[in-house]
Amino acid sequence: MTLAPYAADPAKSRGRRYQEPPPAYRSEYQRDRDRIVHSAAFRRLEYKTQVFVNHEGDMFRTRLTHSIEVAQIARSVARALALNEDLAEAIALAHDLGHTPFGHAGQDALNDCMREFGGFEHNLQSLRVVDELEERYAEFQGLNLTFETREGILKHCSPAKAKELGELGARFLNKTQPGLEAQLANLADEVAYNSHDVDDGLRSGLITLEQLAEVELFRAQYEQVKKSYPALPERRAIHESVRRMINAQIVDLVSTSRARIERAAPEHSGAVRRLAEPLIAFSDVMRAQGLELKQFLRKHLYKHYRVQRMTNKAARTLRALFEAFFAEPGLLPPEFAAKAGALERAQGKTGRARAIADYIAGMTDRYAIAEYERLFTPQQPS
Ligand code: MG
């Protein structure tokens, strides 16, 4: 398939941090995607959660299925806009690699623990995973991905951090845009989680259809489905509505973005970067509806007392782990104790804290729980 002139062209990639010979039968972005899929961090996404803690039930999304859904949406949009599908897929599959166990609660707790030591941000951690933490290749640390995939992973960044990141952080300082594939992977993430949180929320019984009726994006689809199929069992009506909701957002995203691209008429992917605004976007109406849904989910799902109990437990678990390891790095498994020692020799206490954050962020939900029990429950083997 012919790519648009403003699509990312692997032959014109800004390259990898360590030079490598080109792949034989794949493009550079296909190679990035393949490295991501084969990484340890990617496999661990299976046992990390978004909203529901992993052992709450087998029916809910994990970060792995979420990432696959994001990749599917990103690929559809990329193909419809003649953008680079491989790059969009690579970014989507990697976007959550740095997530802590226990979803957002875990990220907030770890950020709190790291306050004096430069903080913790899952987005930066995803970059750290692919740049530093994966140890699979003889010639370099990390996965040595292309600039464009790394740029897509780094969705946001504080000015201070951006300065440290050099070329990769530059766009946060000079207010330019990332490539279109990065822009669309970001919005594909939103489409995926807004929709599947509705689905998981309903299945869990934490939100109800009556409550959801106040949300335009859902109501419009649900009413249509009920009208066309009055006898459809409720579960199927919900699936059909969620499916249509995703479709409506993708159609809106493609048509709005196409019109914006036509208007700006960028001649190449460099021209896209110099624009004041991203070209991949929802219409104003869809953006407002997405926001309404997001606010609904925050109020009724993420703040639900049972989710709050999960997040509270999760936060306490991670904080206890961090404090125990920080006070006594000798409790760390030898491999991580060695890393903490090395980082501490280079950066003092900040280095020790960072190595512990890396260890904790890499844990799956169930590993964090098991580690907590090994440390704090006297009857448990250590
Ligand atoms: Mg995500």
PDB file of N, CA, C and O in Angstrom, residues 237-297:
ATOM      1  N   ALA A 237     -26.822  -6.470  23.744  1.00  0.00           N
ATOM      2  CA  ALA A 237     -27.141  -5.074  23.406  1.00  0.00           C
ATOM      3  C   ALA A 237     -26.007  -4.155  23.869  1.00  0.00           C
ATOM      4  O   ALA A 237     -25.638  -3.196  23.184  1.00  0.00           O
ATOM      5  N   ILE A 238     -25.438  -4.486  25.022  1.00  0.00           N
ATOM      6  CA  ILE A 238     -24.324  -3.680  25.534  1.00  0.00           C
ATOM      7  C   ILE A 238     -23.099  -3.831  24.615  1.00  0.00           C
ATOM      8  O   ILE A 238     -22.483  -2.848  24.219  1.00  0.00           O
ATOM      9  N   HIS A 239     -22.773  -5.081  24.274  1.00  0.00           N
ATOM     10  CA  HIS A 239     -21.627  -5.304  23.379  1.00  0.00           C
ATOM     11  C   HIS A 239     -21.810  -4.566  22.064  1.00  0.00           C
ATOM     12  O   HIS A 239     -20.890  -3.923  21.557  1.00  0.00           O
ATOM     13  N   GLU A 240     -23.022  -4.703  21.521  1.00  0.00           N
ATOM     14  CA  GLU A 240     -23.300  -4.051  20.240  1.00  0.00           C
ATOM     15  C   GLU A 240     -23.162  -2.528  20.374  1.00  0.00           C
ATOM     16  O   GLU A 240     -22.621  -1.865  19.492  1.00  0.00           O
ATOM     17  N   SER A 241     -23.597  -1.980  21.504  1.00  0.00           N
ATOM     18  CA  SER A 241     -23.510  -0.530  21.706  1.00  0.00           C
ATOM     19  C   SER A 241     -22.058  -0.081  21.854  1.00  0.00           C
ATOM     20  O   SER A 241     -21.652   0.935  21.299  1.00  0.00           O
ATOM     21  N   VAL A 242     -21.279  -0.860  22.609  1.00  0.00           N
ATOM     22  CA  VAL A 242     -19.868  -0.503  22.810  1.00  0.00           C
ATOM     23  C   VAL A 242     -19.121  -0.587  21.478  1.00  0.00           C
ATOM     24  O   VAL A 242     -18.319   0.287  21.129  1.00  0.00           O
ATOM     25  N   ARG A 243     -19.434  -1.631  20.722  1.00  0.00           N
ATOM     26  CA  ARG A 243     -18.820  -1.793  19.404  1.00  0.00           C
ATOM     27  C   ARG A 243     -19.120  -0.579  18.515  1.00  0.00           C
ATOM     28  O   ARG A 243     -18.238  -0.016  17.872  1.00  0.00           O
ATOM     29  N   ARG A 244     -20.387  -0.155  18.522  1.00  0.00           N
ATOM     30  CA  ARG A 244     -20.772   1.006  17.706  1.00  0.00           C
ATOM     31  C   ARG A 244     -20.149   2.296  18.224  1.00  0.00           C
ATOM     32  O   ARG A 244     -19.843   3.210  17.463  1.00  0.00           O
ATOM     33  N   MET A 245     -19.979   2.340  19.539  1.00  0.00           N
ATOM     34  CA  MET A 245     -19.351   3.525  20.144  1.00  0.00           C
ATOM     35  C   MET A 245     -17.902   3.666  19.646  1.00  0.00           C
ATOM     36  O   MET A 245     -17.455   4.748  19.288  1.00  0.00           O
ATOM     37  N   ILE A 246     -17.189   2.541  19.635  1.00  0.00           N
ATOM     38  CA  ILE A 246     -15.805   2.550  19.154  1.00  0.00           C
ATOM     39  C   ILE A 246     -15.792   2.956  17.681  1.00  0.00           C
ATOM     40  O   ILE A 246     -15.012   3.815  17.260  1.00  0.00           O
ATOM     41  N   ASN A 247     -16.699   2.352  16.921  1.00  0.00           N
ATOM     42  CA  ASN A 247     -16.751   2.652  15.495  1.00  0.00           C
ATOM     43  C   ASN A 247     -17.041   4.138  15.243  1.00  0.00           C
ATOM     44  O   ASN A 247     -16.397   4.773  14.401  1.00  0.00           O
ATOM     45  N   ALA A 248     -17.995   4.692  15.985  1.00  0.00           N
ATOM     46  CA  ALA A 248     -18.349   6.110  15.804  1.00  0.00           C
ATOM     47  C   ALA A 248     -17.136   7.005  16.067  1.00  0.00           C
ATOM     48  O   ALA A 248     -16.878   7.975  15.341  1.00  0.00           O
ATOM     49  N   GLN A 249     -16.367   6.649  17.094  1.00  0.00           N
ATOM     50  CA  GLN A 249     -15.188   7.470  17.418  1.00  0.00           C
ATOM     51  C   GLN A 249     -14.112   7.350  16.338  1.00  0.00           C
ATOM     52  O   GLN A 249     -13.472   8.330  15.985  1.00  0.00           O
ATOM     53  N   ILE A 250     -13.932   6.123  15.831  1.00  0.00           N
ATOM     54  CA  ILE A 250     -12.905   5.933  14.801  1.00  0.00           C
ATOM     55  C   ILE A 250     -13.304   6.654  13.514  1.00  0.00           C
ATOM     56  O   ILE A 250     -12.478   7.337  12.891  1.00  0.00           O
ATOM     57  N   VAL A 251     -14.576   6.518  13.130  1.00  0.00           N
ATOM     58  CA  VAL A 251     -15.039   7.189  11.909  1.00  0.00           C
ATOM     59  C   VAL A 251     -14.853   8.704  12.041  1.00  0.00           C
ATOM     60  O   VAL A 251     -14.366   9.374  11.138  1.00  0.00           O
ATOM     61  N   ASP A 252     -15.204   9.224  13.215  1.00  0.00           N
ATOM     62  CA  ASP A 252     -15.053  10.658  13.455  1.00  0.00           C
ATOM     63  C   ASP A 252     -13.569  11.058  13.402  1.00  0.00           C
ATOM     64  O   ASP A 252     -13.196  12.054  12.779  1.00  0.00           O
ATOM     65  N   LEU A 253     -12.739  10.237  14.025  1.00  0.00           N
ATOM     66  CA  LEU A 253     -11.299  10.534  14.069  1.00  0.00           C
ATOM     67  C   LEU A 253     -10.707  10.550  12.663  1.00  0.00           C
ATOM     68  O   LEU A 253      -9.940  11.460  12.305  1.00  0.00           O
ATOM     69  N   VAL A 254     -11.075   9.557  11.862  1.00  0.00           N
ATOM     70  CA  VAL A 254     -10.520   9.480  10.503  1.00  0.00           C
ATOM     71  C   VAL A 254     -11.015  10.658   9.655  1.00  0.00           C
ATOM     72  O   VAL A 254     -10.216  11.335   8.997  1.00  0.00           O
ATOM     73  N   SER A 255     -12.324  10.925   9.703  1.00  0.00           N
ATOM     74  CA  SER A 255     -12.828  11.982   8.809  1.00  0.00           C
ATOM     75  C   SER A 255     -12.346  13.356   9.248  1.00  0.00           C
ATOM     76  O   SER A 255     -11.964  14.187   8.415  1.00  0.00           O
ATOM     77  N   THR A 256     -12.320  13.606  10.557  1.00  0.00           N
ATOM     78  CA  THR A 256     -11.827  14.913  11.036  1.00  0.00           C
ATOM     79  C   THR A 256     -10.352  15.075  10.685  1.00  0.00           C
ATOM     80  O   THR A 256      -9.929  16.127  10.194  1.00  0.00           O
ATOM     81  N   SER A 257      -9.576  14.029  10.942  1.00  0.00           N
ATOM     82  CA  SER A 257      -8.132  14.125  10.683  1.00  0.00           C
ATOM     83  C   SER A 257      -7.853  14.294   9.191  1.00  0.00           C
ATOM     84  O   SER A 257      -6.980  15.071   8.795  1.00  0.00           O
ATOM     85  N   ARG A 258      -8.621  13.559   8.380  1.00  0.00           N
ATOM     86  CA  ARG A 258      -8.430  13.663   6.929  1.00  0.00           C
ATOM     87  C   ARG A 258      -8.656  15.106   6.463  1.00  0.00           C
ATOM     88  O   ARG A 258      -7.868  15.652   5.690  1.00  0.00           O
ATOM     89  N   ALA A 259      -9.721  15.711   6.969  1.00  0.00           N
ATOM     90  CA  ALA A 259     -10.018  17.097   6.581  1.00  0.00           C
ATOM     91  C   ALA A 259      -8.911  18.050   7.060  1.00  0.00           C
ATOM     92  O   ALA A 259      -8.496  18.956   6.334  1.00  0.00           O
ATOM     93  N   ARG A 260      -8.424  17.822   8.260  1.00  0.00           N
ATOM     94  CA  ARG A 260      -7.361  18.692   8.796  1.00  0.00           C
ATOM     95  C   ARG A 260      -6.071  18.531   7.989  1.00  0.00           C
ATOM     96  O   ARG A 260      -5.352  19.501   7.738  1.00  0.00           O
ATOM     97  N   ILE A 261      -5.782  17.281   7.597  1.00  0.00           N
ATOM     98  CA  ILE A 261      -4.578  17.032   6.795  1.00  0.00           C
ATOM     99  C   ILE A 261      -4.720  17.718   5.434  1.00  0.00           C
ATOM    100  O   ILE A 261      -3.784  18.374   4.956  1.00  0.00           O
ATOM    101  N   GLU A 262      -5.903  17.603   4.849  1.00  0.00           N
ATOM    102  CA  GLU A 262      -6.113  18.248   3.543  1.00  0.00           C
ATOM    103  C   GLU A 262      -5.924  19.749   3.631  1.00  0.00           C
ATOM    104  O   GLU A 262      -5.318  20.376   2.774  1.00  0.00           O
ATOM    105  N   ARG A 263      -6.438  20.326   4.704  1.00  0.00           N
ATOM    106  CA  ARG A 263      -6.328  21.777   4.874  1.00  0.00           C
ATOM    107  C   ARG A 263      -4.864  22.209   5.070  1.00  0.00           C
ATOM    108  O   ARG A 263      -4.413  23.167   4.478  1.00  0.00           O
ATOM    109  N   ALA A 264      -4.141  21.465   5.891  1.00  0.00           N
ATOM    110  CA  ALA A 264      -2.749  21.858   6.175  1.00  0.00           C
ATOM    111  C   ALA A 264      -1.814  21.452   5.030  1.00  0.00           C
ATOM    112  O   ALA A 264      -0.752  22.052   4.858  1.00  0.00           O
ATOM    113  N   ALA A 265      -2.225  20.429   4.272  1.00  0.00           N
ATOM    114  CA  ALA A 265      -1.444  19.919   3.140  1.00  0.00           C
ATOM    115  C   ALA A 265       0.061  19.820   3.416  1.00  0.00           C
ATOM    116  O   ALA A 265       0.874  20.407   2.705  1.00  0.00           O
ATOM    117  N   PRO A 266       0.455  19.060   4.442  1.00  0.00           N
ATOM    118  CA  PRO A 266       1.893  18.924   4.727  1.00  0.00           C
ATOM    119  C   PRO A 266       2.572  18.112   3.616  1.00  0.00           C
ATOM    120  O   PRO A 266       1.989  17.157   3.112  1.00  0.00           O
ATOM    121  N   GLU A 267       3.765  18.529   3.224  1.00  0.00           N
ATOM    122  CA  GLU A 267       4.427  17.832   2.117  1.00  0.00           C
ATOM    123  C   GLU A 267       5.236  16.626   2.568  1.00  0.00           C
ATOM    124  O   GLU A 267       5.546  15.743   1.791  1.00  0.00           O
ATOM    125  N   HIS A 268       5.602  16.632   3.825  1.00  0.00           N
ATOM    126  CA  HIS A 268       6.362  15.490   4.362  1.00  0.00           C
ATOM    127  C   HIS A 268       6.191  15.470   5.880  1.00  0.00           C
ATOM    128  O   HIS A 268       5.576  16.377   6.448  1.00  0.00           O
ATOM    129  N   SER A 269       6.726  14.425   6.511  1.00  0.00           N
ATOM    130  CA  SER A 269       6.458  14.282   7.946  1.00  0.00           C
ATOM    131  C   SER A 269       7.147  15.375   8.768  1.00  0.00           C
ATOM    132  O   SER A 269       6.715  15.682   9.877  1.00  0.00           O
ATOM    133  N   GLY A 270       8.178  15.988   8.226  1.00  0.00           N
ATOM    134  CA  GLY A 270       8.825  17.105   8.923  1.00  0.00           C
ATOM    135  C   GLY A 270       7.885  18.306   9.022  1.00  0.00           C
ATOM    136  O   GLY A 270       7.844  19.010  10.035  1.00  0.00           O
ATOM    137  N   ALA A 271       7.095  18.518   7.957  1.00  0.00           N
ATOM    138  CA  ALA A 271       6.170  19.656   7.933  1.00  0.00           C
ATOM    139  C   ALA A 271       5.077  19.484   8.991  1.00  0.00           C
ATOM    140  O   ALA A 271       4.617  20.459   9.595  1.00  0.00           O
ATOM    141  N   VAL A 272       4.685  18.241   9.229  1.00  0.00           N
ATOM    142  CA  VAL A 272       3.686  17.936  10.253  1.00  0.00           C
ATOM    143  C   VAL A 272       4.174  18.393  11.623  1.00  0.00           C
ATOM    144  O   VAL A 272       3.428  18.939  12.431  1.00  0.00           O
ATOM    145  N   ARG A 273       5.461  18.176  11.856  1.00  0.00           N
ATOM    146  CA  ARG A 273       6.042  18.482  13.166  1.00  0.00           C
ATOM    147  C   ARG A 273       6.079  19.981  13.451  1.00  0.00           C
ATOM    148  O   ARG A 273       6.030  20.394  14.596  1.00  0.00           O
ATOM    149  N   ARG A 274       6.173  20.777  12.415  1.00  0.00           N
ATOM    150  CA  ARG A 274       6.306  22.225  12.634  1.00  0.00           C
ATOM    151  C   ARG A 274       4.974  22.936  12.845  1.00  0.00           C
ATOM    152  O   ARG A 274       4.941  24.118  13.139  1.00  0.00           O
ATOM    153  N   LEU A 275       3.864  22.224  12.700  1.00  0.00           N
ATOM    154  CA  LEU A 275       2.561  22.880  12.858  1.00  0.00           C
ATOM    155  C   LEU A 275       2.278  23.197  14.334  1.00  0.00           C
ATOM    156  O   LEU A 275       2.800  22.549  15.234  1.00  0.00           O
ATOM    157  N   ALA A 276       1.416  24.194  14.548  1.00  0.00           N
ATOM    158  CA  ALA A 276       1.118  24.612  15.924  1.00  0.00           C
ATOM    159  C   ALA A 276       0.215  23.601  16.638  1.00  0.00           C
ATOM    160  O   ALA A 276       0.201  23.511  17.857  1.00  0.00           O
ATOM    161  N   GLU A 277      -0.561  22.836  15.846  1.00  0.00           N
ATOM    162  CA  GLU A 277      -1.529  21.922  16.441  1.00  0.00           C
ATOM    163  C   GLU A 277      -1.384  20.534  15.827  1.00  0.00           C
ATOM    164  O   GLU A 277      -0.975  20.403  14.673  1.00  0.00           O
ATOM    165  N   PRO A 278      -1.780  19.496  16.574  1.00  0.00           N
ATOM    166  CA  PRO A 278      -1.775  18.165  15.963  1.00  0.00           C
ATOM    167  C   PRO A 278      -2.814  18.074  14.846  1.00  0.00           C
ATOM    168  O   PRO A 278      -3.856  18.742  14.900  1.00  0.00           O
ATOM    169  N   LEU A 279      -2.543  17.265  13.838  1.00  0.00           N
ATOM    170  CA  LEU A 279      -3.501  17.096  12.738  1.00  0.00           C
ATOM    171  C   LEU A 279      -4.473  15.949  13.004  1.00  0.00           C
ATOM    172  O   LEU A 279      -5.555  15.898  12.435  1.00  0.00           O
ATOM    173  N   ILE A 280      -4.063  15.015  13.839  1.00  0.00           N
ATOM    174  CA  ILE A 280      -4.954  13.900  14.162  1.00  0.00           C
ATOM    175  C   ILE A 280      -5.819  14.346  15.344  1.00  0.00           C
ATOM    176  O   ILE A 280      -5.300  14.652  16.428  1.00  0.00           O
ATOM    177  N   ALA A 281      -7.115  14.414  15.114  1.00  0.00           N
ATOM    178  CA  ALA A 281      -7.996  14.953  16.159  1.00  0.00           C
ATOM    179  C   ALA A 281      -9.429  14.498  15.941  1.00  0.00           C
ATOM    180  O   ALA A 281      -9.823  14.138  14.829  1.00  0.00           O
ATOM    181  N   PHE A 282     -10.199  14.542  17.019  1.00  0.00           N
ATOM    182  CA  PHE A 282     -11.646  14.335  16.935  1.00  0.00           C
ATOM    183  C   PHE A 282     -12.301  15.654  16.544  1.00  0.00           C
ATOM    184  O   PHE A 282     -11.726  16.729  16.740  1.00  0.00           O
ATOM    185  N   SER A 283     -13.548  15.574  16.052  1.00  0.00           N
ATOM    186  CA  SER A 283     -14.330  16.786  15.855  1.00  0.00           C
ATOM    187  C   SER A 283     -14.629  17.385  17.231  1.00  0.00           C
ATOM    188  O   SER A 283     -14.516  16.690  18.253  1.00  0.00           O
ATOM    189  N   ASP A 284     -15.041  18.644  17.259  1.00  0.00           N
ATOM    190  CA  ASP A 284     -15.359  19.285  18.543  1.00  0.00           C
ATOM    191  C   ASP A 284     -16.476  18.538  19.276  1.00  0.00           C
ATOM    192  O   ASP A 284     -16.424  18.362  20.488  1.00  0.00           O
ATOM    193  N   VAL A 285     -17.473  18.106  18.497  1.00  0.00           N
ATOM    194  CA  VAL A 285     -18.606  17.397  19.113  1.00  0.00           C
ATOM    195  C   VAL A 285     -18.123  16.096  19.750  1.00  0.00           C
ATOM    196  O   VAL A 285     -18.442  15.794  20.902  1.00  0.00           O
ATOM    197  N   MET A 286     -17.309  15.332  19.022  1.00  0.00           N
ATOM    198  CA  MET A 286     -16.846  14.041  19.546  1.00  0.00           C
ATOM    199  C   MET A 286     -15.904  14.252  20.734  1.00  0.00           C
ATOM    200  O   MET A 286     -15.926  13.481  21.687  1.00  0.00           O
ATOM    201  N   ARG A 287     -15.090  15.290  20.653  1.00  0.00           N
ATOM    202  CA  ARG A 287     -14.175  15.546  21.775  1.00  0.00           C
ATOM    203  C   ARG A 287     -14.981  15.838  23.052  1.00  0.00           C
ATOM    204  O   ARG A 287     -14.678  15.342  24.132  1.00  0.00           O
ATOM    205  N   ALA A 288     -16.031  16.635  22.897  1.00  0.00           N
ATOM    206  CA  ALA A 288     -16.886  16.974  24.050  1.00  0.00           C
ATOM    207  C   ALA A 288     -17.578  15.718  24.591  1.00  0.00           C
ATOM    208  O   ALA A 288     -17.671  15.522  25.807  1.00  0.00           O
ATOM    209  N   GLN A 289     -18.022  14.864  23.683  1.00  0.00           N
ATOM    210  CA  GLN A 289     -18.691  13.634  24.131  1.00  0.00           C
ATOM    211  C   GLN A 289     -17.713  12.679  24.825  1.00  0.00           C
ATOM    212  O   GLN A 289     -18.065  12.028  25.801  1.00  0.00           O
ATOM    213  N   GLY A 290     -16.496  12.632  24.309  1.00  0.00           N
ATOM    214  CA  GLY A 290     -15.469  11.795  24.928  1.00  0.00           C
ATOM    215  C   GLY A 290     -15.153  12.291  26.334  1.00  0.00           C
ATOM    216  O   GLY A 290     -14.979  11.516  27.272  1.00  0.00           O
ATOM    217  N   LEU A 291     -15.109  13.598  26.455  1.00  0.00           N
ATOM    218  CA  LEU A 291     -14.829  14.217  27.756  1.00  0.00           C
ATOM    219  C   LEU A 291     -15.954  13.915  28.746  1.00  0.00           C
ATOM    220  O   LEU A 291     -15.700  13.590  29.914  1.00  0.00           O
ATOM    221  N   GLU A 292     -17.181  13.989  28.255  1.00  0.00           N
ATOM    222  CA  GLU A 292     -18.334  13.693  29.117  1.00  0.00           C
ATOM    223  C   GLU A 292     -18.246  12.253  29.636  1.00  0.00           C
ATOM    224  O   GLU A 292     -18.459  11.986  30.817  1.00  0.00           O
ATOM    225  N   LEU A 293     -17.885  11.339  28.737  1.00  0.00           N
ATOM    226  CA  LEU A 293     -17.767   9.932  29.127  1.00  0.00           C
ATOM    227  C   LEU A 293     -16.647   9.751  30.155  1.00  0.00           C
ATOM    228  O   LEU A 293     -16.795   9.048  31.152  1.00  0.00           O
ATOM    229  N   LYS A 294     -15.521  10.424  29.889  1.00  0.00           N
ATOM    230  CA  LYS A 294     -14.381  10.327  30.795  1.00  0.00           C
ATOM    231  C   LYS A 294     -14.764  10.816  32.199  1.00  0.00           C
ATOM    232  O   LYS A 294     -14.436  10.189  33.202  1.00  0.00           O
ATOM    233  N   GLN A 295     -15.481  11.933  32.240  1.00  0.00           N
ATOM    234  CA  GLN A 295     -15.905  12.468  33.535  1.00  0.00           C
ATOM    235  C   GLN A 295     -16.887  11.530  34.230  1.00  0.00           C
ATOM    236  O   GLN A 295     -16.834  11.350  35.448  1.00  0.00           O
ATOM    237  N   PHE A 296     -17.751  10.925  33.431  1.00  0.00           N
ATOM    238  CA  PHE A 296     -18.700   9.959  33.989  1.00  0.00           C
ATOM    239  C   PHE A 296     -17.943   8.793  34.636  1.00  0.00           C
ATOM    240  O   PHE A 296     -18.231   8.383  35.756  1.00  0.00           O
ATOM    241  N   LEU A 297     -16.973   8.262  33.889  1.00  0.00           N
ATOM    242  CA  LEU A 297     -16.230   7.108  34.396  1.00  0.00           C
ATOM    243  C   LEU A 297     -15.456   7.469  35.658  1.00  0.00           C
ATOM    244  O   LEU A 297     -15.369   6.679  36.592  1.00  0.00           O
TER     245      LEU A 297
END
